[in-house]
Short mmCIF file of C-alpha atoms in Angstrom, two decimals:
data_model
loop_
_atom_site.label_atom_id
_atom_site.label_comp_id
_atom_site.label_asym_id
_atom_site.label_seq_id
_atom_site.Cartn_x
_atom_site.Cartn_y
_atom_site.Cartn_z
CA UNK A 1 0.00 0.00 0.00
CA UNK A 2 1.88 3.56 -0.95
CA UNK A 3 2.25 6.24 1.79
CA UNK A 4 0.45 8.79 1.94
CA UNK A 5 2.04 12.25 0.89
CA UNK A 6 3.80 13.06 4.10
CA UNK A 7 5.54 16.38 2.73
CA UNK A 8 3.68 18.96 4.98
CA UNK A 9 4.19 16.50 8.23
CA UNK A 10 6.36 16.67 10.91
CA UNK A 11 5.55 21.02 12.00
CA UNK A 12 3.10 20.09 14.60
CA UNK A 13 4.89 17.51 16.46
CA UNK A 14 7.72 20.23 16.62
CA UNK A 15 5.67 23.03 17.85
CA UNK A 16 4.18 20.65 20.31
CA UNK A 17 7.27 20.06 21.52
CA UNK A 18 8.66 23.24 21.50
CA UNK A 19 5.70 24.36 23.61
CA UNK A 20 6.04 21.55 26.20
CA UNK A 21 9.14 22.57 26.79
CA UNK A 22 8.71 26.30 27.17
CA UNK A 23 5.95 25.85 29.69
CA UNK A 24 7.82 23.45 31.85
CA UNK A 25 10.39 25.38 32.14
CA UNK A 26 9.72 29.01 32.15
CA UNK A 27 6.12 29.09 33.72
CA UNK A 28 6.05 25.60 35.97
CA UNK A 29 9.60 26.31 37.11
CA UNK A 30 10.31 30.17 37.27
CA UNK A 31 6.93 32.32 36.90
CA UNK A 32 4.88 29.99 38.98
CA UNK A 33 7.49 30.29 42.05
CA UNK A 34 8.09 34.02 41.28
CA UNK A 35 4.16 34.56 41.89
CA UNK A 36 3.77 31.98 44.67
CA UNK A 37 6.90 34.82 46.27
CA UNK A 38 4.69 37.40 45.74
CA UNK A 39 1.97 35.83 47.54
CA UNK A 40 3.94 35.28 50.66
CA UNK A 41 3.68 31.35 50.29
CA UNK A 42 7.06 30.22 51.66
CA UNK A 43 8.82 27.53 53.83
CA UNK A 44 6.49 24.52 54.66
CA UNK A 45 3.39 26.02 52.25
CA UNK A 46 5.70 26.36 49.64
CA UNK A 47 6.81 22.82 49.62
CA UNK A 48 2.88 21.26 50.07
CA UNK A 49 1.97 23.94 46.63
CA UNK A 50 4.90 22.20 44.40
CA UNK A 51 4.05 18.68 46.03
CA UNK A 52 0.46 19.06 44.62
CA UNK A 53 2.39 20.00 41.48
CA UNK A 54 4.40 16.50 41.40
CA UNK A 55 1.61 14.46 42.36
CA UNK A 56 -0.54 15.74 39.54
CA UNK A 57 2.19 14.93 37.47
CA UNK A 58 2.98 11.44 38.53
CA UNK A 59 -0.73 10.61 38.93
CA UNK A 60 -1.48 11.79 35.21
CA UNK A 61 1.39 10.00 34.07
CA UNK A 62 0.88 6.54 35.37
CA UNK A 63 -2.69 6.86 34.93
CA UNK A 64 -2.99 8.60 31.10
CA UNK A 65 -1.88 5.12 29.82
CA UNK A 66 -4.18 3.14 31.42
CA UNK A 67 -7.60 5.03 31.82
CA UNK A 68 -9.75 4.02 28.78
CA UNK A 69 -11.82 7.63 28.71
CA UNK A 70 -11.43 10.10 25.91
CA UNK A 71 -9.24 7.11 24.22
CA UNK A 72 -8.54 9.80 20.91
CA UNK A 73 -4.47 10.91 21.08
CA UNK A 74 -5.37 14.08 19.79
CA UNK A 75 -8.55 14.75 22.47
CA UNK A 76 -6.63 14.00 25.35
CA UNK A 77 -3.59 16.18 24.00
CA UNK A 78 -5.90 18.79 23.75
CA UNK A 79 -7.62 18.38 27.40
CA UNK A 80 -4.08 18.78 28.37
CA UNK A 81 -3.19 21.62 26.50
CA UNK A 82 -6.14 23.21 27.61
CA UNK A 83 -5.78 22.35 31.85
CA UNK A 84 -1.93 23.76 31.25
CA UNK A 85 -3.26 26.90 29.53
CA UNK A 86 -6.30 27.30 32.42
CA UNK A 87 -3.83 26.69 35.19
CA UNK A 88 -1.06 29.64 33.51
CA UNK A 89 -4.09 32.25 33.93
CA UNK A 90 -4.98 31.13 37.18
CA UNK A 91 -1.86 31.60 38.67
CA UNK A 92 -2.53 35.29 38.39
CA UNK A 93 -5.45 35.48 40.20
CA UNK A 94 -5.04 36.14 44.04
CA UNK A 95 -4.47 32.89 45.31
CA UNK A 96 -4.48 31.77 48.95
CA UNK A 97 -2.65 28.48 50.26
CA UNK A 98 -5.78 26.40 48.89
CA UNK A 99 -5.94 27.48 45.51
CA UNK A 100 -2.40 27.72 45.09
CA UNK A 101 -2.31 24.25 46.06
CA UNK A 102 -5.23 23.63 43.08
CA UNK A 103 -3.52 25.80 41.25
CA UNK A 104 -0.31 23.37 41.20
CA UNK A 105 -1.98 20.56 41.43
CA UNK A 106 -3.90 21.12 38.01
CA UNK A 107 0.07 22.04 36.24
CA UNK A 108 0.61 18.67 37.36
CA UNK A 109 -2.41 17.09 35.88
CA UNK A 110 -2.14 18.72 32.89
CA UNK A 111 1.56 18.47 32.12
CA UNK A 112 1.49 14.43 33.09
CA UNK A 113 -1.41 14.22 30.67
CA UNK A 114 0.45 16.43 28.04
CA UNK A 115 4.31 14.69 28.12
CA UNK A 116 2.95 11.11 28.40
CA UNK A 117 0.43 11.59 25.60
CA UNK A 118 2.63 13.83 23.20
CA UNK A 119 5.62 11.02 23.95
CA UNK A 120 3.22 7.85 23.06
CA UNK A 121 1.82 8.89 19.93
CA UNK A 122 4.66 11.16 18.77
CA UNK A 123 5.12 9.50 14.95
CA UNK A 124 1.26 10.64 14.38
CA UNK A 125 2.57 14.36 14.52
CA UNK A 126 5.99 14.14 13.25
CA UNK A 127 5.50 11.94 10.69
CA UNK A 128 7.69 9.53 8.16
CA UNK A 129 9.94 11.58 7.08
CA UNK A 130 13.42 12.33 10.09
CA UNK A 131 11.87 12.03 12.98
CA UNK A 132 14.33 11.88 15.14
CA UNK A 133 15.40 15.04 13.26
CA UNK A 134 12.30 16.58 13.98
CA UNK A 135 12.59 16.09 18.08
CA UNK A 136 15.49 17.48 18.15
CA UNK A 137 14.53 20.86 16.23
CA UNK A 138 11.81 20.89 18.60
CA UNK A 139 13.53 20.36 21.88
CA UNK A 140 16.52 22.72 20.53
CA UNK A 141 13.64 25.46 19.59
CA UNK A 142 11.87 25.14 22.86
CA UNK A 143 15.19 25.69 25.27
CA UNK A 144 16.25 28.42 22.52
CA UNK A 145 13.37 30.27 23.54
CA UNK A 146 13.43 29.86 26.94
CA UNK A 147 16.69 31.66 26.83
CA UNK A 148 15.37 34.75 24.61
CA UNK A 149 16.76 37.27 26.39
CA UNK A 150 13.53 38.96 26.15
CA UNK A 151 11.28 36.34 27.11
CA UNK A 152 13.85 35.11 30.00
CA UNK A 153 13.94 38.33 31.79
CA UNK A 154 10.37 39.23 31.11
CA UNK A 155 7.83 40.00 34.24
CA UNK A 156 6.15 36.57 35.95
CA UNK A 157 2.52 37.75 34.18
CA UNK A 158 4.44 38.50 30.78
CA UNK A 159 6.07 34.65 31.34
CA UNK A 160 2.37 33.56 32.50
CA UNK A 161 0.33 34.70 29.52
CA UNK A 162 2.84 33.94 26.90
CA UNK A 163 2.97 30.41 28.18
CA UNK A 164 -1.18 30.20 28.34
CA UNK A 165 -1.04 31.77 24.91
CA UNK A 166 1.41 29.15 23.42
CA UNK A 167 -0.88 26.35 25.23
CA UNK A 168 -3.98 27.53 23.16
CA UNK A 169 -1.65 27.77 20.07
CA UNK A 170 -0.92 24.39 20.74
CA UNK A 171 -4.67 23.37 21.11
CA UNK A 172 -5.48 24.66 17.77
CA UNK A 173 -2.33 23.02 16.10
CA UNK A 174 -3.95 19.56 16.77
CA UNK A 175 -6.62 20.42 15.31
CA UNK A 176 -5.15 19.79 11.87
CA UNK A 177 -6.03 16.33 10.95
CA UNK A 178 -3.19 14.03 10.84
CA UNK A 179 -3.16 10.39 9.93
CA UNK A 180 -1.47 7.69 12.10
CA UNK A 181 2.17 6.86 10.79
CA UNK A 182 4.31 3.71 10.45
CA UNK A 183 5.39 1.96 13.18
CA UNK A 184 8.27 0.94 11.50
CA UNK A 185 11.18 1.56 13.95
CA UNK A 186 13.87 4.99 12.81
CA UNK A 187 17.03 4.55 14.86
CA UNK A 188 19.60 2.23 14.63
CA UNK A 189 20.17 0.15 17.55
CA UNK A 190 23.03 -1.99 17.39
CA UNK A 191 23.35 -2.78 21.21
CA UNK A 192 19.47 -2.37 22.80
CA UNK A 193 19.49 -2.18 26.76
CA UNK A 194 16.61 -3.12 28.83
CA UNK A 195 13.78 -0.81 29.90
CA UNK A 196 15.08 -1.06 33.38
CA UNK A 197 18.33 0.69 32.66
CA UNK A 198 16.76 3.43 31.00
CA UNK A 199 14.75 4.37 33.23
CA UNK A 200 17.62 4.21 35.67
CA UNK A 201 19.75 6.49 33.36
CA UNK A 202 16.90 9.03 32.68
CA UNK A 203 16.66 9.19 36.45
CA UNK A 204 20.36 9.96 36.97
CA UNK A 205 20.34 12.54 34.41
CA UNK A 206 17.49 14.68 35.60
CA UNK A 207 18.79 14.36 38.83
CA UNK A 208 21.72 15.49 37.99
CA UNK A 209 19.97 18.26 35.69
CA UNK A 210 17.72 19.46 38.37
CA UNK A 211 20.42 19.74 41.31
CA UNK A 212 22.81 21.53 39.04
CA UNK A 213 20.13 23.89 37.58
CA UNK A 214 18.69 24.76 41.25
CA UNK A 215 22.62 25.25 42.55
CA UNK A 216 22.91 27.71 39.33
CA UNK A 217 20.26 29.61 40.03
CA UNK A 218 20.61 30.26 43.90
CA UNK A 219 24.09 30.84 43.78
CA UNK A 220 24.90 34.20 43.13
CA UNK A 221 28.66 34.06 41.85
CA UNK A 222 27.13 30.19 39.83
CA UNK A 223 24.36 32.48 38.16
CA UNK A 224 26.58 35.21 37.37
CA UNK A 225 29.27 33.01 35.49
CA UNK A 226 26.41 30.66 33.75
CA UNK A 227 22.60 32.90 33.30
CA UNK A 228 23.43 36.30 34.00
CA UNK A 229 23.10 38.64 30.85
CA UNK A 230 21.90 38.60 27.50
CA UNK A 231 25.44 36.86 26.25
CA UNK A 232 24.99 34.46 28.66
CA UNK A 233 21.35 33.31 27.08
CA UNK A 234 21.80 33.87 23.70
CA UNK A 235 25.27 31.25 24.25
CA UNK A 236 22.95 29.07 26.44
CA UNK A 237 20.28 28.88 24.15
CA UNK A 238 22.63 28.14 21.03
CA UNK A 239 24.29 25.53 22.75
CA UNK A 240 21.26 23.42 23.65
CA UNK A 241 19.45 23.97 20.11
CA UNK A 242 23.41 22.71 18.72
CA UNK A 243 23.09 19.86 21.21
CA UNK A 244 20.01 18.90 20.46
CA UNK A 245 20.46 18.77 16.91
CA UNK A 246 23.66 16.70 17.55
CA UNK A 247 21.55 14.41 19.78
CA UNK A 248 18.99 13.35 17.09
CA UNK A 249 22.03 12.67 14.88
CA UNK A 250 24.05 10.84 17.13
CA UNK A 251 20.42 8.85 18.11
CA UNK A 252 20.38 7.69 14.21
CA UNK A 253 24.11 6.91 13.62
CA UNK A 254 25.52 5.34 17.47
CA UNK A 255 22.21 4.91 19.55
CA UNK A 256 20.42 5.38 22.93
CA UNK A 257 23.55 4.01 24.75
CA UNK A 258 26.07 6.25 23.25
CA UNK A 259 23.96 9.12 23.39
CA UNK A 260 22.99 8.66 27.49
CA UNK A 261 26.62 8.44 28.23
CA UNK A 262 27.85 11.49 26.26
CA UNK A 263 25.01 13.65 27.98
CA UNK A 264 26.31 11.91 31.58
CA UNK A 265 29.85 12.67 30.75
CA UNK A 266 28.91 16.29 29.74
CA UNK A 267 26.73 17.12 33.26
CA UNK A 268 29.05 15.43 34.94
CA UNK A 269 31.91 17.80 34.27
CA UNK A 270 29.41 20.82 34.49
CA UNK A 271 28.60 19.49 38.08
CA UNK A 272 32.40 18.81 39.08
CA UNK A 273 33.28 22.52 37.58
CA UNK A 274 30.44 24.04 39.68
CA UNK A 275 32.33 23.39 43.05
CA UNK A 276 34.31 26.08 41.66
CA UNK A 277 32.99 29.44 40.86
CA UNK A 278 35.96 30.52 39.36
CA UNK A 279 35.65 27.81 36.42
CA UNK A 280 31.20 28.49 35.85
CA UNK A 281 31.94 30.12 32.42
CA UNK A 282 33.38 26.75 31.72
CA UNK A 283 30.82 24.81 33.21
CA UNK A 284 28.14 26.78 30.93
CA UNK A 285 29.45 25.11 28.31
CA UNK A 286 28.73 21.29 29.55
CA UNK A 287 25.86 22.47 31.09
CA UNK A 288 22.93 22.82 28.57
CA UNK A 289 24.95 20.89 26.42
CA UNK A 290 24.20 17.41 28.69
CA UNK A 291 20.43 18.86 29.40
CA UNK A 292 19.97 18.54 25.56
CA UNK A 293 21.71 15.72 24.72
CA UNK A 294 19.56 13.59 26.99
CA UNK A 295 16.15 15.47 26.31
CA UNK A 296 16.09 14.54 23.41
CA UNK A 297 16.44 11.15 24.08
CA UNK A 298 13.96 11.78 26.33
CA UNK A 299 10.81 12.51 23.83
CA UNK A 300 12.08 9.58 21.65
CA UNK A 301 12.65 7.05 23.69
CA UNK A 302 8.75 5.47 23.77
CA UNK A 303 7.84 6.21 20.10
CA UNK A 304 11.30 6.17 18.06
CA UNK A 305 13.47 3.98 19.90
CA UNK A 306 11.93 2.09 22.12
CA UNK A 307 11.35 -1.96 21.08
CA UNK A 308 7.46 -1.20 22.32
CA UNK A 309 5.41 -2.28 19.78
CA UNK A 310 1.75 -1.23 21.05
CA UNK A 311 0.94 2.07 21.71
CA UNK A 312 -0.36 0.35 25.51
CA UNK A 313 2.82 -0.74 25.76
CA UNK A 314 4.59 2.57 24.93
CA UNK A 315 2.28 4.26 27.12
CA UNK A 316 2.92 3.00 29.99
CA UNK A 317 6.67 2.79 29.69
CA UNK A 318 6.66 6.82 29.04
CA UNK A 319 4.68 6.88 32.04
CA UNK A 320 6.98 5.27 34.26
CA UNK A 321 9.54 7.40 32.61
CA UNK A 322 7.97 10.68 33.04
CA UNK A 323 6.97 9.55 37.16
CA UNK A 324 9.70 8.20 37.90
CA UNK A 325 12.69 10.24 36.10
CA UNK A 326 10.83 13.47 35.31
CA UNK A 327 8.98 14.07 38.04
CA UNK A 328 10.94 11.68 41.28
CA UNK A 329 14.24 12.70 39.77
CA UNK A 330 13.82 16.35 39.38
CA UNK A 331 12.23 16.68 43.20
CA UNK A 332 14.90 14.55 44.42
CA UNK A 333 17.51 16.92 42.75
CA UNK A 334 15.93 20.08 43.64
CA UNK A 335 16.30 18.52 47.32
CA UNK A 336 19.68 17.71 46.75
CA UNK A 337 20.54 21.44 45.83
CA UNK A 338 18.52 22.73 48.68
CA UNK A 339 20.02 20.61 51.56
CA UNK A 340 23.75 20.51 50.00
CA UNK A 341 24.55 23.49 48.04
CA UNK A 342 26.23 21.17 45.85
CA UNK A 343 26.34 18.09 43.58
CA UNK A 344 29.00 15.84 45.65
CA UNK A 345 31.20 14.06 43.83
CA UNK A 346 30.63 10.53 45.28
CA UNK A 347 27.05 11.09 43.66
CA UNK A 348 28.39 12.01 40.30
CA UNK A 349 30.54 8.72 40.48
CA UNK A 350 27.71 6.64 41.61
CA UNK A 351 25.67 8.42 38.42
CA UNK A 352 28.32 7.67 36.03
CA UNK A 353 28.35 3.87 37.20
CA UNK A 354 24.36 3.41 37.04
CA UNK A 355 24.13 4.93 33.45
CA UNK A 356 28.01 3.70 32.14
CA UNK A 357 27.70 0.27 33.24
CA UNK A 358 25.49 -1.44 31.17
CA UNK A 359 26.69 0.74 28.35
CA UNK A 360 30.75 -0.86 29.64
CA UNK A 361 29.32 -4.09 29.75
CA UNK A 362 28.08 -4.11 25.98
CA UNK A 363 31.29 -2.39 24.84
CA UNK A 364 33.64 -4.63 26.93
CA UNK A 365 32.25 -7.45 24.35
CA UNK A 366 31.79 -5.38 21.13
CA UNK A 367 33.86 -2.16 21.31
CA UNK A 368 37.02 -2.17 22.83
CA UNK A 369 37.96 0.97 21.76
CA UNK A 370 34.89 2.59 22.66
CA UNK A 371 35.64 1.49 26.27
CA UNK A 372 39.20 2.47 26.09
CA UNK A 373 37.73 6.37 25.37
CA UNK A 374 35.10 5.79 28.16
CA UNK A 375 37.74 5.12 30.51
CA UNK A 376 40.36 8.36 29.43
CA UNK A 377 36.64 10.48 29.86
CA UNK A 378 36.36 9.04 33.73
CA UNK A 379 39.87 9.61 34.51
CA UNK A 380 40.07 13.01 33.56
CA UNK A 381 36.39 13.96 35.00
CA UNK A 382 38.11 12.68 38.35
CA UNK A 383 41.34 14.52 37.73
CA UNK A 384 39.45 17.47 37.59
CA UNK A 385 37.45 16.84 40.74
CA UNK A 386 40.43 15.94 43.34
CA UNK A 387 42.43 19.31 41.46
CA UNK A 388 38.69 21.24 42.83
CA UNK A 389 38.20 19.56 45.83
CA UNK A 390 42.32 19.88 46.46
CA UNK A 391 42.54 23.94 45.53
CA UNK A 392 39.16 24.95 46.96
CA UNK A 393 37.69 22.54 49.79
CA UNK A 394 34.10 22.95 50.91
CA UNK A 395 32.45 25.02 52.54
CA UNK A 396 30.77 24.95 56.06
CA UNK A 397 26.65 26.29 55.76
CA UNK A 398 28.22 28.93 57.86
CA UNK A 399 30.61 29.90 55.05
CA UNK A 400 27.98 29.38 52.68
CA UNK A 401 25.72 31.60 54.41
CA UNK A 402 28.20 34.44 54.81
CA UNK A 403 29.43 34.56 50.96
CA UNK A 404 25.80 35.17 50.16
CA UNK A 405 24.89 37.56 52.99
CA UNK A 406 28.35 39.28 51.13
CA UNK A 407 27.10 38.97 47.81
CA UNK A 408 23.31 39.87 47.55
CA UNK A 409 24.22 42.99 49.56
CA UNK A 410 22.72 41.86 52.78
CA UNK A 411 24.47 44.94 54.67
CA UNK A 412 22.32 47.36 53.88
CA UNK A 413 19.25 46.00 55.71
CA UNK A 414 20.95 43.96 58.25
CA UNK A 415 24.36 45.88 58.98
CA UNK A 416 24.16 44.05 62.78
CA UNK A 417 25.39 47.17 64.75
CA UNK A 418 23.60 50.93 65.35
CA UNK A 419 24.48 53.13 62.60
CA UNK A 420 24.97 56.79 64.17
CA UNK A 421 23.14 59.70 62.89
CA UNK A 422 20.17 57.41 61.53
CA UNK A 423 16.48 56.19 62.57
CA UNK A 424 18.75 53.24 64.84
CA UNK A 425 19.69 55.08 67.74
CA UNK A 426 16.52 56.05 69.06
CA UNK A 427 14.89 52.37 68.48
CA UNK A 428 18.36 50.80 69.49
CA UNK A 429 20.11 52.94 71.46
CA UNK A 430 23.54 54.81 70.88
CA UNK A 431 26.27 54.11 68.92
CA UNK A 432 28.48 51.50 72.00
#
């Protein structure tokens, strides 16, 4: 039976993508915590708003695959599309504790519904025709755009509504009837590994993503050297749209394995190179770099390189996936950050040998060379940790604590004596 003329495919599956991305990352994880801030929901309300957000997310994902309602790809992705929207606006209401918690709990719903969905039925948006190709574009586009200087440094309800907006562009995009693709597999996979592994590599990697990404971004001499300034996210965003592009080529020619363990080598030196603030221009090179590599991955996996053959099947292994690694992972990172102020290098280690080991296994009896450079990469990521570790050792919380007190300008507020001459002395006392 010919194929259909496939010409004009592939353009929604890379907005959709595109969009998931953007609204994960700019609204669920900066605008939505800017305006939970501004509503004075901190400390132990803070942490039950975003866990609503991650059990919507893991609930949705587990269940998307398995609940028989609304059974049409393209409904369902549009339910989603629709809750994410809804919940963007919402968020700019004036929220108490309750509907915050609502709030985040429907971004959860209605991004589980969205990644799991998009992920299983991915080939009936993207098409015959490079689809591997296609994801990356996408996933390159989407963390381009989250780095538009512009967009990046734009108010919480600018971030908000341009999000919701892109949402209801999305609905409308599936709108455009599509017809349901091949099933024929598009990578190349020499050397499969189990389902088990991946999911134990995707884990490691967002993990590692997430704990680097909060340290960044709370660090003020980290976010200086990496974020700060439109250089900073025009490089940023280049180098993840470059990764990503390399990703989808390297998931064609080499495979999953190949590609997980170039993304772990690359985070793994950003993390190392982050105990030093001195070397963060460096690490903002391996940073996004990794993030890409493996996001890509990421969105293929269930559809394009996954042995699944049902779309049950696929379902539920991108919703295990998306629970487990996307949602467990990134918590469990964003803990790790919070509680540490660091990625520790025994973690790294123990990373590299979850997601390197099967991958060491299958070169050790096909690819001796390959193993050979695998082993030169390790060795020099831990040269470069003990010469970190050796020239600037860690810091107490009460170091920590003072280098930021320093650095945000604390003094001015808090200068911890009686300043003469000022509103002080008659609330304090005089100058002793």
């Amino acid at each position: 039976m010919p194929r259909p003329d496939t010409r004009s495919w592939g353009w929604q599956g890379i907005c959709l993508i595109a969009i998931t991305y953007v609204y994960f990352l700019i609204f669920a994880q900066f605008a939505f915590l800017k305006r939970l801030a501004i509503l004075g929901i901190a400390d132990q309300h803070l942490k039950a708003v975003m866990a609503a957000m991650a059990v919507g997310g893991i609930l949705l994902s587990l269940l998307a695959p398995r609940v028989k309602i609304f059974p049409s790809p393209q409904l369902r992705l549009r339910i989603a599309l629709a809750a994410c929207g809804i919940a963007a606006v919402c968020s700019l209401l004036p929220l108490g504790l309750i509907t915050a918690i609502a709030v985040s709990l429907l971004i959860g719903c209605g991004l589980g519904l969205l990644t799991v969905t998009l992920v299983t039925w991915l080939r009936l948006w993207l098409g015959y025709s490079n689809p591997l190709l296609k994801v990356g574009l996408g996933t390159g586009v989407g963390y381009l755009f989250c780095n538009f200087p512009p967009f990046f440094m734009a108010s919480l309800k600018v971030q908000a509504l341009i999000a919701a907006a892109l949402c209801f562009a999305g609905l409308f995009i599936t709108l455009k009837p599509v017809t349901p693709s091949s099933e024929a597999a598009s990578a190349k996979r020499a050397v499969p590994i189990s389902f088990i592994s991946v999911l134990i590599c995707f884990t490691a990697l967002v993990w590692l993503d997430s704990a680097a990404f909060f340290i960044i971004q709370n660090t003020p001499e980290l976010k200086a050297g990496t974020w700060e300034g439109t250089a900073h996210l025009w490089f940023n965003g280049l180098v993840h749209l470059a990764a990503a592009l390399a990703s989808a080529w390297w998931l064609r020619r080499r495979g999953l394995s190949f590609v997980l363990s170039i993304a772990f080598v690359a985070l793994a030196i950003a993390c190392l190179l982050l105990l030093d603030p001195n070397r963060s221009l460096l690490a903002s090179a391996f940073y996004p770099a990794g993030v890409s590599l493996y996001s890509v991955a990421l969105v293929a996996y269930p559809s394009l390189l996954a042995p699944a053959a049902s779309p049950e099947e696929r379902g539920r292994q991108a919703g295990w996936i998306y629970a487990i690694a996307g949602w467990f992972g990134s918590a469990m990172g964003i803990g790790m950050g919070q509680n540490l102020g660091h990625v520790p290098p025994a973690f790294v280690l123990l990373a590299g040998i979850a997601i390197l080991l099967p991958v060491i296994m299958k070169l050790f009896r096909y690819r001796k060379r390959e193993l050979a450079v695998v082993a030169v990469v390790l060795a020099a990521g831990l040269c470069i940790d003990r010469a970190t570790i050796s020239a600037h050792p860690q810091l107490s919380a009460k170091e920590r604590g003072r280098k930021v007190y320093i650095a945000e300008g604390c003094i001015n507020c808090h200068s911890q004596y009686v300043r003469p001459n000022s509103a002080d002395v008659p609330m304090w006392g005089p100058v002793q």
